[in-house]
Short mmCIF file of C-alpha atoms and ligand atoms in Angstrom, two decimals:
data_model
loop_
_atom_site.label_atom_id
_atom_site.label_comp_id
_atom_site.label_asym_id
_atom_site.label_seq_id
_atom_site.Cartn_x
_atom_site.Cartn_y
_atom_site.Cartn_z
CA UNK A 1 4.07 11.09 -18.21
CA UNK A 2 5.72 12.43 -14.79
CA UNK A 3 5.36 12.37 -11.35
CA UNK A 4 4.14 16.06 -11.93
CA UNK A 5 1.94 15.10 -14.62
CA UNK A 6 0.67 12.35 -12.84
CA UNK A 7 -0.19 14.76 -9.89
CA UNK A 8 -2.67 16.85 -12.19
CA UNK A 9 -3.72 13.66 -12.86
CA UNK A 10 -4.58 13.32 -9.95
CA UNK A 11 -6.74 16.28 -9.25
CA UNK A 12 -8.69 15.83 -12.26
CA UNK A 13 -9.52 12.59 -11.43
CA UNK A 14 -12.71 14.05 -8.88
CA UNK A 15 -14.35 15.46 -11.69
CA UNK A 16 -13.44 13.98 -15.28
CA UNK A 17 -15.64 11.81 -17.56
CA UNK A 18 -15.21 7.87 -16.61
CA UNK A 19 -13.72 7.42 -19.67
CA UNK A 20 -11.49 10.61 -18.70
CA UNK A 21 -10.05 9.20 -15.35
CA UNK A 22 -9.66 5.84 -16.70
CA UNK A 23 -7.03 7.49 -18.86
CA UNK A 24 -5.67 9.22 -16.21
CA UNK A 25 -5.51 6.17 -13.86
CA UNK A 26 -4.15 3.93 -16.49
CA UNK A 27 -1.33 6.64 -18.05
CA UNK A 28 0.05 7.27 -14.21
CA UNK A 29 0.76 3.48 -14.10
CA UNK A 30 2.85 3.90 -17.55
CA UNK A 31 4.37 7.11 -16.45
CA UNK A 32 5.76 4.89 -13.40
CA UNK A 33 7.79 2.63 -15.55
CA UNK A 34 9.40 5.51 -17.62
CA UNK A 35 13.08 5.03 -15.77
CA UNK A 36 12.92 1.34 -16.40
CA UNK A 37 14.44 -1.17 -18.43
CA UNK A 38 12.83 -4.26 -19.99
CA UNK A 39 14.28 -6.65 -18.32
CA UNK A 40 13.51 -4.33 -14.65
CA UNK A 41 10.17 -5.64 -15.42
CA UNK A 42 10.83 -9.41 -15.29
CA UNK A 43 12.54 -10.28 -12.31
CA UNK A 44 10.82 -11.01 -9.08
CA UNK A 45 12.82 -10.31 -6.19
CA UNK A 46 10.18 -12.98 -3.33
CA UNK A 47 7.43 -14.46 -3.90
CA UNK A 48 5.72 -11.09 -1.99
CA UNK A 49 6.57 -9.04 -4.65
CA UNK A 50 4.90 -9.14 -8.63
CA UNK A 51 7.40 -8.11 -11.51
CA UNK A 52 6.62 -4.86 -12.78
CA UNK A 53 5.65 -6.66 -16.63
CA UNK A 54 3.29 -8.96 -14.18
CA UNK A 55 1.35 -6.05 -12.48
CA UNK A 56 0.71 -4.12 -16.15
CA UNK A 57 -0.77 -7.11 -17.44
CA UNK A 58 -2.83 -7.83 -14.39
CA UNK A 59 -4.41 -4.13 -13.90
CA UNK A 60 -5.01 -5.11 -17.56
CA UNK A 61 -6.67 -8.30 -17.42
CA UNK A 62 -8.74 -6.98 -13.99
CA UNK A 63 -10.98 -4.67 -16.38
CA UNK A 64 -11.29 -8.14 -19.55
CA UNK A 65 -12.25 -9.98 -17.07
CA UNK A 66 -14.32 -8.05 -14.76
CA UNK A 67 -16.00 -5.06 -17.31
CA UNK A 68 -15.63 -6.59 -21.20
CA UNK A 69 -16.33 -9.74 -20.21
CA UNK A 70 -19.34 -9.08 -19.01
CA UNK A 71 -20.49 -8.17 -22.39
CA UNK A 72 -22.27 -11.10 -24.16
CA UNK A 73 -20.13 -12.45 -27.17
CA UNK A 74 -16.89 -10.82 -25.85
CA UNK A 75 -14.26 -12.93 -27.11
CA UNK A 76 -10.81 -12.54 -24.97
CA UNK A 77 -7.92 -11.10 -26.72
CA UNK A 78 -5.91 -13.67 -25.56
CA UNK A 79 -7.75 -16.40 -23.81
CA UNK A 80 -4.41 -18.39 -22.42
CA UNK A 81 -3.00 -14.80 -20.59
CA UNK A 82 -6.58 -15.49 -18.66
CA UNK A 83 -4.75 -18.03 -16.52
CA UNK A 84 -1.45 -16.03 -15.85
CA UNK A 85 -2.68 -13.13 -15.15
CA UNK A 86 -5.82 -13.78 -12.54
CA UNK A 87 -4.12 -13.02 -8.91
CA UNK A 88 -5.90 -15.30 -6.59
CA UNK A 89 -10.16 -15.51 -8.08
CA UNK A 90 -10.86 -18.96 -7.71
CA UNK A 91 -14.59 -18.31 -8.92
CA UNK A 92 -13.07 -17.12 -12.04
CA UNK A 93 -10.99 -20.23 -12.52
CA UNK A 94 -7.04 -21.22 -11.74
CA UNK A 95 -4.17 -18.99 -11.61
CA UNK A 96 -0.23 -19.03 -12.04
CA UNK A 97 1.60 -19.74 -9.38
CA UNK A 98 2.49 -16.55 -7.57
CA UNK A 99 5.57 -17.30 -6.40
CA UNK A 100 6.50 -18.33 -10.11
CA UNK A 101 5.51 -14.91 -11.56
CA UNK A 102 9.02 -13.73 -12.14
CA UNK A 103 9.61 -16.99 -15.00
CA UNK A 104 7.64 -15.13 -16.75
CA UNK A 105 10.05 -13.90 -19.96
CA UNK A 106 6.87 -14.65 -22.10
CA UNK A 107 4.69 -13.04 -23.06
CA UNK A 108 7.22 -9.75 -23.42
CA UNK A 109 7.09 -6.52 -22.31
CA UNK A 110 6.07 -5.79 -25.96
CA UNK A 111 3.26 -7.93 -25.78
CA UNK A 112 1.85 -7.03 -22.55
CA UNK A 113 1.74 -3.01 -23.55
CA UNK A 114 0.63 -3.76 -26.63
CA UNK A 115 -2.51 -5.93 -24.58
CA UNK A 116 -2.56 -3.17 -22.22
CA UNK A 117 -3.38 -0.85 -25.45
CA UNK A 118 -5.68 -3.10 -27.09
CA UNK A 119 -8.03 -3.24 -23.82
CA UNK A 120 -7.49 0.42 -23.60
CA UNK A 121 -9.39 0.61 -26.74
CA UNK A 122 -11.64 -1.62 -25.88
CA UNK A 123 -12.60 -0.09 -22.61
CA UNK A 124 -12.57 3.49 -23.69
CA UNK A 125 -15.20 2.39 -26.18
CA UNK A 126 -17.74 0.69 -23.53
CA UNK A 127 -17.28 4.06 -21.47
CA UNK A 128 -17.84 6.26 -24.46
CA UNK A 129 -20.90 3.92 -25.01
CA UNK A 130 -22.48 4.82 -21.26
CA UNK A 131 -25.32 2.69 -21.23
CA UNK A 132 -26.21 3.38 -17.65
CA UNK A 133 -25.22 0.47 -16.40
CA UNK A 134 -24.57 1.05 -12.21
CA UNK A 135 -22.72 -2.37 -11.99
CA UNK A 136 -20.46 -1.71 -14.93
CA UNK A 137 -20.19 1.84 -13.16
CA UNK A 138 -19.16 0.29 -10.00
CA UNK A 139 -16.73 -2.06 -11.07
CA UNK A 140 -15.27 0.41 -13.15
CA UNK A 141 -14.35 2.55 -9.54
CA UNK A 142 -12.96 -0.89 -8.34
CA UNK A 143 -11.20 -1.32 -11.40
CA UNK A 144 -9.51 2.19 -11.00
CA UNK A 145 -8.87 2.25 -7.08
CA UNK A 146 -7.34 -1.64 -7.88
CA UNK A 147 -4.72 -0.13 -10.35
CA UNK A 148 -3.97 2.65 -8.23
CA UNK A 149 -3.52 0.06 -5.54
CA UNK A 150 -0.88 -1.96 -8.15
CA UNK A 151 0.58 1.81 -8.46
CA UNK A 152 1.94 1.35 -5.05
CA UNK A 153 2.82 -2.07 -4.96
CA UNK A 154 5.03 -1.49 -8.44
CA UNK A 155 6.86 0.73 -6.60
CA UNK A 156 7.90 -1.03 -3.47
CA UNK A 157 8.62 -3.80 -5.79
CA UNK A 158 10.63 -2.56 -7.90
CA UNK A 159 12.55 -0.73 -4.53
CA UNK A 160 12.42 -4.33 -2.99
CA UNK A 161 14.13 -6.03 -6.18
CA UNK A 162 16.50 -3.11 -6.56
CA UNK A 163 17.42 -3.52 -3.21
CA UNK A 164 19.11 -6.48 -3.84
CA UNK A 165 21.15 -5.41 -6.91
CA UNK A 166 25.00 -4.32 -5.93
CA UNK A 167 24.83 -2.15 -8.21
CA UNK A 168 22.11 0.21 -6.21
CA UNK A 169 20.20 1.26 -8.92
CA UNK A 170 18.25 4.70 -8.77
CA UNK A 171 14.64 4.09 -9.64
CA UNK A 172 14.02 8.17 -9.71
CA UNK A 173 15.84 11.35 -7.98
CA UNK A 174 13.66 12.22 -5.06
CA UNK A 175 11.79 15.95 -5.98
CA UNK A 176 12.88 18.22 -4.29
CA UNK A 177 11.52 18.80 -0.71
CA UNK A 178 11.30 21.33 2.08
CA UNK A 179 13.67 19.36 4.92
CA UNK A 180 12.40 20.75 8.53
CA UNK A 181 14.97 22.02 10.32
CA UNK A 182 14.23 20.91 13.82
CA UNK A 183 12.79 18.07 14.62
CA UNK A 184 8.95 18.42 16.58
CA UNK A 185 8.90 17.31 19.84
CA UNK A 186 6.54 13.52 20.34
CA UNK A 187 3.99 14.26 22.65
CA UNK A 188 0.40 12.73 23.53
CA UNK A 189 -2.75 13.91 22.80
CA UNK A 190 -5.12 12.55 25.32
CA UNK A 191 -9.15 11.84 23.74
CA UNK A 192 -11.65 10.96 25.92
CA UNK A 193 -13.51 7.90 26.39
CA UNK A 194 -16.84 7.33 24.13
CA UNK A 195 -18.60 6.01 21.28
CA UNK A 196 -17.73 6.79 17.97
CA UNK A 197 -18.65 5.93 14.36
CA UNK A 198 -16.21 4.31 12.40
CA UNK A 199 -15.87 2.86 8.63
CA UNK A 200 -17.12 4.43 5.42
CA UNK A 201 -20.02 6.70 5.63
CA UNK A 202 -21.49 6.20 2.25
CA UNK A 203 -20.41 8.95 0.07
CA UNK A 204 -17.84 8.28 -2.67
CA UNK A 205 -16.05 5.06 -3.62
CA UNK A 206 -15.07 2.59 -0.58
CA UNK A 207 -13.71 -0.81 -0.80
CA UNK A 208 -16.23 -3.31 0.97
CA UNK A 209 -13.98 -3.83 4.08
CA UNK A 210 -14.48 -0.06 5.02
CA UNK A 211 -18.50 -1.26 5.81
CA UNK A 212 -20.83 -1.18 7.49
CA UNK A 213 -20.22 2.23 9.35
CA UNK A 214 -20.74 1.24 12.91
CA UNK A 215 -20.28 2.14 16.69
CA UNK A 216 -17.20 1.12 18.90
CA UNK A 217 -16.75 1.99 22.23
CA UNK A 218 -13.15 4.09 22.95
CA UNK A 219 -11.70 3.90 26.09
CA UNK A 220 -9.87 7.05 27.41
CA UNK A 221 -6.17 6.74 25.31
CA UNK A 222 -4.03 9.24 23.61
CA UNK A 223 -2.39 9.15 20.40
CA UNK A 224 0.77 10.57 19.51
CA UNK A 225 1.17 13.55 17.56
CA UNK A 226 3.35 12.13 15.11
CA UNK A 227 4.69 9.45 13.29
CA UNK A 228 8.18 7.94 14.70
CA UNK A 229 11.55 8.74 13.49
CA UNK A 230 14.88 7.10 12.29
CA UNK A 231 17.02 8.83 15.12
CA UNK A 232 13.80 7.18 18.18
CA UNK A 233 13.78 3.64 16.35
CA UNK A 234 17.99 3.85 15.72
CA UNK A 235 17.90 4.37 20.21
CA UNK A 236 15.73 1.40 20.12
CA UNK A 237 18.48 -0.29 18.58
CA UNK A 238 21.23 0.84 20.31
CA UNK A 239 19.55 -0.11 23.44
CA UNK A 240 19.23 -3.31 21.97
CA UNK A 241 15.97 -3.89 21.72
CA UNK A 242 16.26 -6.40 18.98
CA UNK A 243 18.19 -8.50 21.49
CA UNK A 244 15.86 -8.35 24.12
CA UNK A 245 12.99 -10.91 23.91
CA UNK A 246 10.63 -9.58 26.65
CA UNK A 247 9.88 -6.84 24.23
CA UNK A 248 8.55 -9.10 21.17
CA UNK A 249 5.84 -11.24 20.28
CA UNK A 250 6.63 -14.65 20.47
CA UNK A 251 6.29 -14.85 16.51
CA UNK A 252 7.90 -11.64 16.28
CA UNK A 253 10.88 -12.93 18.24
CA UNK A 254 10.79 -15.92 16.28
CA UNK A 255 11.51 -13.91 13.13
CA UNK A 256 14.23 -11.71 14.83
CA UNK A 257 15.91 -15.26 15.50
CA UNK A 258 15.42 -17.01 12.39
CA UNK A 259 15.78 -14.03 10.15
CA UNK A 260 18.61 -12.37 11.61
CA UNK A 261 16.64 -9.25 11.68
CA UNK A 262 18.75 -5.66 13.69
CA UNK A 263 17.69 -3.10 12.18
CA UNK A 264 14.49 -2.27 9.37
CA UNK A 265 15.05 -3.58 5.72
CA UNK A 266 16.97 -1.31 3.96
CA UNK A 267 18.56 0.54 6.77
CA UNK A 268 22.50 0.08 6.49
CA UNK A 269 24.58 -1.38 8.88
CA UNK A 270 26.18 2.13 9.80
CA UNK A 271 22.38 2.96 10.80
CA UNK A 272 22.97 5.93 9.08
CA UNK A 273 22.39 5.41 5.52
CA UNK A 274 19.31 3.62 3.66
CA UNK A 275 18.23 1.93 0.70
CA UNK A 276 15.39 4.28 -1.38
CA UNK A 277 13.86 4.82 -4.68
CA UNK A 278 17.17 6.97 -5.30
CA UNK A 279 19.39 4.92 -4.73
CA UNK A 280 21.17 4.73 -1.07
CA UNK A 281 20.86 7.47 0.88
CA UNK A 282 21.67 9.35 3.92
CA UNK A 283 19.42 9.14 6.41
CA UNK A 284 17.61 11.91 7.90
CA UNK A 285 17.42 11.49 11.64
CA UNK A 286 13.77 13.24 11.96
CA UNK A 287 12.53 11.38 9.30
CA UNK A 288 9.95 8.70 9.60
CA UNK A 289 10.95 5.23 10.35
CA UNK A 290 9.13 2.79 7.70
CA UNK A 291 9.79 -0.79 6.45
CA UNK A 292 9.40 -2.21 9.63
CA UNK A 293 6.97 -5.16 10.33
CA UNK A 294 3.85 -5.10 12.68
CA UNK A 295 6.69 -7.01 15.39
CA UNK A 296 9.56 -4.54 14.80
CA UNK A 297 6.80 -2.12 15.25
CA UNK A 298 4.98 -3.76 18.56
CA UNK A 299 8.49 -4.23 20.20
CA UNK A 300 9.08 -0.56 19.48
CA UNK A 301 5.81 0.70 21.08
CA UNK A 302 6.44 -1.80 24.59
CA UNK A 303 10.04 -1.02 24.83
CA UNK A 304 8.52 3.14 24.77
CA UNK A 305 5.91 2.29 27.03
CA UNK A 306 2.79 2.61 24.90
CA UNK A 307 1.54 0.75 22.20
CA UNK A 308 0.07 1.52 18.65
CA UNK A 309 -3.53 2.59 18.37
CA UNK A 310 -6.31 0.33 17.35
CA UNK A 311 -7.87 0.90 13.92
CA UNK A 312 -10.76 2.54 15.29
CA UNK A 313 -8.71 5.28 17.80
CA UNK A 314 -6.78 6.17 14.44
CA UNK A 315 -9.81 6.70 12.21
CA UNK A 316 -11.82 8.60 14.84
CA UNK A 317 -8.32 10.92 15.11
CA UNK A 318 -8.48 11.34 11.20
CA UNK A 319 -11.90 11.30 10.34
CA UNK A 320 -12.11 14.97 10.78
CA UNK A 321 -8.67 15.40 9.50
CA UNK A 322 -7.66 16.74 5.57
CA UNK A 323 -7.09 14.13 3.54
CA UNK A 324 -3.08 15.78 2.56
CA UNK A 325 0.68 14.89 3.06
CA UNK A 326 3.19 13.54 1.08
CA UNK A 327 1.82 11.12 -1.23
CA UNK A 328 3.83 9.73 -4.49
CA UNK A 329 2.23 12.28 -6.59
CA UNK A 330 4.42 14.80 -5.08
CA UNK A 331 7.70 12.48 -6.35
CA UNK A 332 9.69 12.43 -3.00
CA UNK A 333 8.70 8.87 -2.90
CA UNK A 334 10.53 8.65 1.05
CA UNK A 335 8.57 9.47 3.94
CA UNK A 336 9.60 13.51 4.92
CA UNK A 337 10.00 14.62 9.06
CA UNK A 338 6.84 16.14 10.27
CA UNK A 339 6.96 20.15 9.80
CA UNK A 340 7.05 22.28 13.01
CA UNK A 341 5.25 24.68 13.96
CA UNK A 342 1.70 23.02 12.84
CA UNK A 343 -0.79 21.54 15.20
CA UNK A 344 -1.35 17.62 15.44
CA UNK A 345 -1.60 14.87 14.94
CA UNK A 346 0.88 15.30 12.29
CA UNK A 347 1.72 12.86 9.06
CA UNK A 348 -1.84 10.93 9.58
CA UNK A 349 -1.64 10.62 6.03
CA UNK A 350 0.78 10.05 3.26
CA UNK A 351 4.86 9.35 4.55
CA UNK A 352 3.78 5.99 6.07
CA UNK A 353 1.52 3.20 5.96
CA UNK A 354 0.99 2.76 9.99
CA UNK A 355 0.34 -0.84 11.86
CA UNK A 356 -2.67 -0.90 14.13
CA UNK A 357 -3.10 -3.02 16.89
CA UNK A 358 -6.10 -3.83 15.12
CA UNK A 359 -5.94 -7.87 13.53
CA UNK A 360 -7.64 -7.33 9.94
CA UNK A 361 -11.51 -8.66 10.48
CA UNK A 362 -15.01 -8.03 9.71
CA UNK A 363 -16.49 -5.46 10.46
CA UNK A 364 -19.90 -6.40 12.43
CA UNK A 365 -22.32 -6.70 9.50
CA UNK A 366 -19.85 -6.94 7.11
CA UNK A 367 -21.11 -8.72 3.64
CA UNK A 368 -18.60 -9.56 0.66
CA UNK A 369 -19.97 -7.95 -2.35
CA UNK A 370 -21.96 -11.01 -4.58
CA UNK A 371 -19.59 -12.76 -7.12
CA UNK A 372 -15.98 -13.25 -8.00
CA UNK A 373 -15.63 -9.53 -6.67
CA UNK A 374 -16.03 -10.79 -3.50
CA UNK A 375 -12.66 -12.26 -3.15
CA UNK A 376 -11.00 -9.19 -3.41
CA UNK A 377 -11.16 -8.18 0.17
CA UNK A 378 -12.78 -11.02 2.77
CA UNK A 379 -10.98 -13.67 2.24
CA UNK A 380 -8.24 -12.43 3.38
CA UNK A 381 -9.38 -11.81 6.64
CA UNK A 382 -7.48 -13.90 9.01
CA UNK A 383 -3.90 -13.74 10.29
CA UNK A 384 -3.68 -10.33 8.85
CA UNK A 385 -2.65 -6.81 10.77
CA UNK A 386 -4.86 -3.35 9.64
CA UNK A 387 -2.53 -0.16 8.84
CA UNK A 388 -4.00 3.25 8.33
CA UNK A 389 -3.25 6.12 5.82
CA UNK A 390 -1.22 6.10 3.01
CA UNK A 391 2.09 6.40 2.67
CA UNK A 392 4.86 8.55 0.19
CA UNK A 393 4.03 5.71 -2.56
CA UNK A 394 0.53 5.87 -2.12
CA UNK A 395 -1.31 7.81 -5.50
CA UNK A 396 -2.93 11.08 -4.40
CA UNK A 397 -6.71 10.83 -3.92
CA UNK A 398 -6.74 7.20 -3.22
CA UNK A 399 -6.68 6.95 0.21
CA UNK A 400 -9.51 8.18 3.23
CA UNK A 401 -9.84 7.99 6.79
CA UNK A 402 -11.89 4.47 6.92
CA UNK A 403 -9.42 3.13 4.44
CA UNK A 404 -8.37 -0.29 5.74
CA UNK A 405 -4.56 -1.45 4.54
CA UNK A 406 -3.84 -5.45 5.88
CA UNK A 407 -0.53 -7.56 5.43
CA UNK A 408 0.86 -10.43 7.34
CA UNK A 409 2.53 -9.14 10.91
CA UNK A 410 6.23 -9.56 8.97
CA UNK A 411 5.91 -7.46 6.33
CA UNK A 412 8.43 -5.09 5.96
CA UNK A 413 8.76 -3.97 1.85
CA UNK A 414 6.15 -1.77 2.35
CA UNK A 415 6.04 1.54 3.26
CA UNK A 416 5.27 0.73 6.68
CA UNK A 417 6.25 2.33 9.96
CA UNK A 418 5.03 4.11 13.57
CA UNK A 419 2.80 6.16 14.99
CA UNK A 420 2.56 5.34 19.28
CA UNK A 421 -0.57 4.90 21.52
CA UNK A 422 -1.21 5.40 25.25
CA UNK A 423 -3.64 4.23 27.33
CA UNK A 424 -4.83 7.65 29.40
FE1 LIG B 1 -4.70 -7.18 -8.06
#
């Protein structure tokens, strides 16, 4: 399958059978390793990043364990895979080092499809079955929205480890695009102070950090009408703001000094070109910014004299908002410069994942679902920055307006970049 096919994937995912969309979900993931080799799907570039081979057989073992498995009798097709496989459920017993993922060479590529296959069959006969079951129902949602989630992360993966190959390799051609001409001016758009209700409302599938829906209290700010671009962030640089430490973090400063960080990952040292999914590129000047951490992105904001909105001043700017933009369905796979001529906020989602000023915590009243489903989401909620979205590898249809994104305040392989906030 293609990008293209992927995308009418995509749109037929709102209404399909379950045992329809499962298909869909689970061919998209294939389609995504079309342009690869075996041994693409080995490596592991840091212990951040899963081999491709790695995140097939894990979207795989997520349904065993969590959907067959919860059939009495069900025997495991391979009962030893249970250990390499499982991510990080302790309830569900111990795990492969992650960091170790990429020593892998066995089982093969070979074997994994062929287990990806064999649950395929396996699953597509408990959903032709439909006994009714709302749990099974539910965790088959969380099931799809977690492969769709490995979607992404295959992708900046795969970018991260071919990163680091001399040889540059092209993942895929970009599609082609619509480039804007001119570039649209920043500006501010002021919102007023008040309550407003944030988080998921109830209707459709939601991960369980997106609940309760709740109040906050805004205080007057503004939000900028789009997201930051290469030619604002290279000034930044130029004006040396990565050698300037009252502009970053202490931590963030830390990293600049130990890390030897001037510029975002994958940005050349001529500023001008970049590292992308095709290969290295020119960069375009109006185009967003993106792999640049939570720091690289807090310095940014104080050096321009704002900062970036909290989670719930983004969400009450996009709750209203079409859920469109460029999104990996669409096979540009780079973040695109906001289009004149259109009213803001612009680029809210798709393009770029963007940090919030928001640490990743519970939301008041917040309860992990019961059971080894629990760890997907609250455990992680400490030491951990929120970004709002989507991005240009995000899957079409995936993403909403009380969709929560965390990672660690240095993470920079993801598609993550800028969008400024003011207090009015
Ligand atoms: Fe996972």
């Amino acid at each position: 399958m293609n990008a293209s096919r992927s995308a009418i994937g995509a749109r037929l995912m709102g209404s399909a059978s379950p045992a329809g969309r499962y298909r869909c979900v689970r061919d998209a993931t294939l389609a995504w390793c079309g342009t690869l080799t075996p041994e693409d799907t080995v490596v592991q570039s840091m212990p951040d990043a899963s081999p491709v081979k790695w995140h097939l057989a894990h979207t795989t073992w997520f349904f065993e364990q969590f959907l067959l498995s919860r059939q009495s009798g069900y025997v495991p097709l391979h009962p030893q895979w249970q250990y390499l496989f499982n991510s990080y459920y302790q309830s569900v017993g111990p795990m492969h080092a992650r960091a170790q993922r990429g020593l892998l060479s066995r089982p093969t590529l070979a074997e994994v499809l062929d287990y990806r296959a064999r649950i395929d069959e396996r699953m597509e006969g408990l959903l032709e079955r439909d006994d009714g079951d709302t749990e099974s129902a539910a965790l088959l949602e969380l099931g799809l929205n977690h492969e769709q989630q490995h979607q992404e992360l295959l992708l900046t993966d795969i970018k991260h480890l071919f990163s680091l190959n001399p040889l540059q390799p092209v993942f895929r051609e970009h599609a082609a695009a619509p480039r804007a001409s001119e570039s649209v001016p920043l500006e501010f758009l002021r919102r007023c102070e008040g309550i407003a209700q944030i988080g998921h409302p109830g209707e459709g599938f939601a991960f369980d950090n997106e609940s309760p829906q709740h109040r906050v209290l805004l205080h007057a700010h503004s939000v900028a009408n789009r997201l930051i671009t290469n030619a604002e962030f290279r000034a930044f640089i130029e004006e040396g703001g990565y050698r300037n430490p009252m502009l970053w973090l202490s931590e963030g400063w830390d990293m600049v000094q130990r890390e030897g960080w001037g510029r975002p990952l994958y940005w050349g040292e001529d500023l001008q070109s970049e590292f992308t999914l095709a290969g290295l590129q020119a960069m375009a000047a109006n185009a967003p910014v993106c792999h640049v951490s939570f720091y690289e992105a807090d310095a940014f904001a104080r050096w321009a004299g704002a900062r970036l909105p909290l989670e719930s001043e983004w969400e009450s700017v996009a709750q209203d908002r079409p859920v469109e933009g460029n999104f990996a369905d669409g096979g540009v796979l780079h973040p695109l410069p906001a289009r004149p001529g259109h009213g803001g906020p612009l680029q809210l989602f798709g393009d770029v994942w963007e940090w919030t000023s928001s640490p990743y915590v519970a939301y008041p009243g917040f309860r992990p679902a019961p059971g080894a489903i629990g760890e997907y989401n609250g455990k992680f909620m400490c030491g951990q920055w929120v970004l709002r979205g989507g991005s240009c590898a995000t899957p079409q249809g995936h993403v909403r307006a009380s969709y929560r994104n965390f990672f660690h305040p240095s993470a920079r392989w993801q598609f993550s970049g800028i969008r400024l906030g003011k207090d009015a």
